[in-house]
PDB file of C-alpha atoms in Angstrom:
ATOM      1  CA  UNK D 150       0.013  -0.192  -0.137  1.00  0.00           C
ATOM      2  CA  UNK D 151       1.116   3.590  -0.731  1.00  0.00           C
ATOM      3  CA  UNK D 152      -0.107   6.722   0.794  1.00  0.00           C
ATOM      4  CA  UNK D 153      -1.728   9.307  -1.469  1.00  0.00           C
ATOM      5  CA  UNK D 154      -3.148  12.612  -1.412  1.00  0.00           C
ATOM      6  CA  UNK D 155      -6.397  13.222  -3.757  1.00  0.00           C
ATOM      7  CA  UNK D 156      -7.231  16.322  -5.252  1.00  0.00           C
ATOM      8  CA  UNK D 157     -10.817  16.017  -6.197  1.00  0.00           C
ATOM      9  CA  UNK D 158     -12.341  17.191  -9.324  1.00  0.00           C
ATOM     10  CA  UNK D 159     -14.891  20.013  -8.608  1.00  0.00           C
ATOM     11  CA  UNK D 160     -18.487  19.225  -9.406  1.00  0.00           C
ATOM     12  CA  UNK D 161     -18.669  22.493 -11.324  1.00  0.00           C
ATOM     13  CA  UNK D 162     -15.830  20.906 -13.638  1.00  0.00           C
ATOM     14  CA  UNK D 163     -17.459  17.548 -13.954  1.00  0.00           C
ATOM     15  CA  UNK D 164     -16.629  15.719 -10.735  1.00  0.00           C
ATOM     16  CA  UNK D 165     -18.508  14.167  -8.108  1.00  0.00           C
ATOM     17  CA  UNK D 166     -21.094  15.930  -6.339  1.00  0.00           C
ATOM     18  CA  UNK D 167     -19.390  14.733  -2.905  1.00  0.00           C
ATOM     19  CA  UNK D 168     -16.662  12.890  -1.554  1.00  0.00           C
ATOM     20  CA  UNK D 169     -17.252   9.313  -0.915  1.00  0.00           C
ATOM     21  CA  UNK D 170     -18.806   9.084   2.424  1.00  0.00           C
ATOM     22  CA  UNK D 171     -17.764   5.446   3.224  1.00  0.00           C
ATOM     23  CA  UNK D 172     -14.272   4.708   3.971  1.00  0.00           C
ATOM     24  CA  UNK D 173     -13.507   2.634   0.843  1.00  0.00           C
ATOM     25  CA  UNK D 174     -13.511   3.688  -2.729  1.00  0.00           C
ATOM     26  CA  UNK D 175     -12.923   1.637  -5.820  1.00  0.00           C
ATOM     27  CA  UNK D 176     -12.132   3.732  -8.929  1.00  0.00           C
ATOM     28  CA  UNK D 177     -10.290   3.323 -12.098  1.00  0.00           C
ATOM     29  CA  UNK D 178      -6.767   4.256 -12.215  1.00  0.00           C
ATOM     30  CA  UNK D 179      -5.337   6.065 -15.256  1.00  0.00           C
ATOM     31  CA  UNK D 180      -1.435   6.270 -15.229  1.00  0.00           C
ATOM     32  CA  UNK D 181       0.626   8.870 -17.186  1.00  0.00           C
ATOM     33  CA  UNK D 182       1.597   6.509 -19.859  1.00  0.00           C
ATOM     34  CA  UNK D 183      -1.826   6.235 -21.082  1.00  0.00           C
ATOM     35  CA  UNK D 184      -1.967   8.957 -23.666  1.00  0.00           C
ATOM     36  CA  UNK D 185      -4.934   8.547 -25.820  1.00  0.00           C
ATOM     37  CA  UNK D 186      -8.555   7.329 -25.276  1.00  0.00           C
ATOM     38  CA  UNK D 187      -7.955   4.309 -27.270  1.00  0.00           C
ATOM     39  CA  UNK D 188      -5.270   3.048 -24.991  1.00  0.00           C
ATOM     40  CA  UNK D 189      -7.534   4.062 -21.898  1.00  0.00           C
ATOM     41  CA  UNK D 190     -10.097   1.580 -23.074  1.00  0.00           C
ATOM     42  CA  UNK D 191      -7.791  -1.264 -24.032  1.00  0.00           C
ATOM     43  CA  UNK D 192      -8.506  -3.763 -21.444  1.00  0.00           C
ATOM     44  CA  UNK D 193      -4.814  -4.322 -20.556  1.00  0.00           C
ATOM     45  CA  UNK D 194      -4.431  -0.586 -19.318  1.00  0.00           C
ATOM     46  CA  UNK D 195      -7.562  -0.322 -16.946  1.00  0.00           C
ATOM     47  CA  UNK D 196      -6.689  -1.258 -13.407  1.00  0.00           C
ATOM     48  CA  UNK D 197      -9.216  -0.660 -10.311  1.00  0.00           C
ATOM     49  CA  UNK D 198      -7.603   0.510  -7.256  1.00  0.00           C
ATOM     50  CA  UNK D 199      -8.854   0.624  -3.742  1.00  0.00           C
ATOM     51  CA  UNK D 200      -8.535   3.735  -1.818  1.00  0.00           C
ATOM     52  CA  UNK D 201      -8.916   3.486   1.969  1.00  0.00           C
ATOM     53  CA  UNK D 202      -9.882   7.110   2.509  1.00  0.00           C
ATOM     54  CA  UNK D 203      -8.762   9.203   5.519  1.00  0.00           C
ATOM     55  CA  UNK D 204      -9.564  12.842   6.407  1.00  0.00           C
ATOM     56  CA  UNK D 205     -10.961  15.044   3.912  1.00  0.00           C
ATOM     57  CA  UNK D 206     -10.358  19.107   4.007  1.00  0.00           C
ATOM     58  CA  UNK D 207     -10.180  22.104   1.789  1.00  0.00           C
ATOM     59  CA  UNK D 208      -6.695  23.433   0.612  1.00  0.00           C
ATOM     60  CA  UNK D 209      -6.464  26.548  -1.387  1.00  0.00           C
ATOM     61  CA  UNK D 210     -10.256  26.159  -2.521  1.00  0.00           C
ATOM     62  CA  UNK D 211      -9.441  22.560  -3.377  1.00  0.00           C
ATOM     63  CA  UNK D 212     -11.348  19.372  -1.722  1.00  0.00           C
ATOM     64  CA  UNK D 213      -8.370  17.155  -0.624  1.00  0.00           C
ATOM     65  CA  UNK D 214      -8.386  13.684   0.997  1.00  0.00           C
ATOM     66  CA  UNK D 215      -5.607  11.464   2.095  1.00  0.00           C
ATOM     67  CA  UNK D 216      -5.849   7.732   1.717  1.00  0.00           C
ATOM     68  CA  UNK D 217      -3.863   4.586   1.237  1.00  0.00           C
ATOM     69  CA  UNK D 218      -3.921   2.940  -2.191  1.00  0.00           C
ATOM     70  CA  UNK D 219      -3.587  -0.702  -3.562  1.00  0.00           C
ATOM     71  CA  UNK D 220      -4.523  -2.599  -6.629  1.00  0.00           C
ATOM     72  CA  UNK D 221      -7.804  -4.507  -6.263  1.00  0.00           C
ATOM     73  CA  UNK D 222      -6.160  -7.532  -7.857  1.00  0.00           C
ATOM     74  CA  UNK D 223      -2.923  -9.284  -7.170  1.00  0.00           C
ATOM     75  CA  UNK D 224      -1.613  -9.596 -10.808  1.00  0.00           C
ATOM     76  CA  UNK D 225      -1.827  -5.718 -11.449  1.00  0.00           C
ATOM     77  CA  UNK D 226       1.294  -3.766 -12.662  1.00  0.00           C
ATOM     78  CA  UNK D 227       2.451  -2.894  -9.064  1.00  0.00           C
ATOM     79  CA  UNK D 228       5.512  -1.176 -10.405  1.00  0.00           C
ATOM     80  CA  UNK D 229       3.379   1.956 -11.500  1.00  0.00           C
ATOM     81  CA  UNK D 230       3.278   2.894  -8.147  1.00  0.00           C
ATOM     82  CA  UNK D 231       7.067   3.504  -7.986  1.00  0.00           C
ATOM     83  CA  UNK D 232       7.447   4.648 -11.793  1.00  0.00           C
ATOM     84  CA  UNK D 233       4.990   7.702 -11.494  1.00  0.00           C
ATOM     85  CA  UNK D 234       4.282  10.478  -8.980  1.00  0.00           C
ATOM     86  CA  UNK D 235       0.607  10.461  -9.547  1.00  0.00           C
ATOM     87  CA  UNK D 236      -2.310   9.259 -11.313  1.00  0.00           C
ATOM     88  CA  UNK D 237      -5.983  10.056 -12.063  1.00  0.00           C
ATOM     89  CA  UNK D 238      -9.036   8.297 -10.870  1.00  0.00           C
ATOM     90  CA  UNK D 239     -12.318   7.763 -12.880  1.00  0.00           C
ATOM     91  CA  UNK D 240     -15.783   6.413 -12.357  1.00  0.00           C
ATOM     92  CA  UNK D 241     -16.177   5.040 -15.931  1.00  0.00           C
ATOM     93  CA  UNK D 242     -15.307   7.859 -18.191  1.00  0.00           C
ATOM     94  CA  UNK D 243     -15.661  10.233 -15.847  1.00  0.00           C
ATOM     95  CA  UNK D 244     -12.526  11.852 -13.906  1.00  0.00           C
ATOM     96  CA  UNK D 245     -13.044  11.983 -10.213  1.00  0.00           C
ATOM     97  CA  UNK D 246      -9.705  13.151  -9.006  1.00  0.00           C
ATOM     98  CA  UNK D 247      -5.740  13.068  -9.024  1.00  0.00           C
ATOM     99  CA  UNK D 248      -3.775  10.811  -6.699  1.00  0.00           C
ATOM    100  CA  UNK D 249      -0.353  12.205  -5.975  1.00  0.00           C
ATOM    101  CA  UNK D 250       1.995   9.698  -4.154  1.00  0.00           C
ATOM    102  CA  UNK D 251       3.127  10.840  -0.663  1.00  0.00           C
ATOM    103  CA  UNK D 252       6.995   9.667  -0.198  1.00  0.00           C
TER     104      UNK D 252
END
């Protein structure tokens, strides 16, 4: 598991109406290597992650949560958690936030 800071997409910009209220959230992860929509919908590029959500607050007008993240399945490409400094999270085609790894 890795620690992340989640910057949620504002509802006015197409994000969620509110931050998930339960402690666990299961979005799709999109890593920086995925450049096109064709790549994004390639089934080998889509991986679900599990976010164990902690506190949520507002920072500089942005809604921020802290969480621990892991892949939903064991055979996922775990190296992506060390190759990149961030990834984006989606609910289907709708972007809900950006997760930034905390060192």
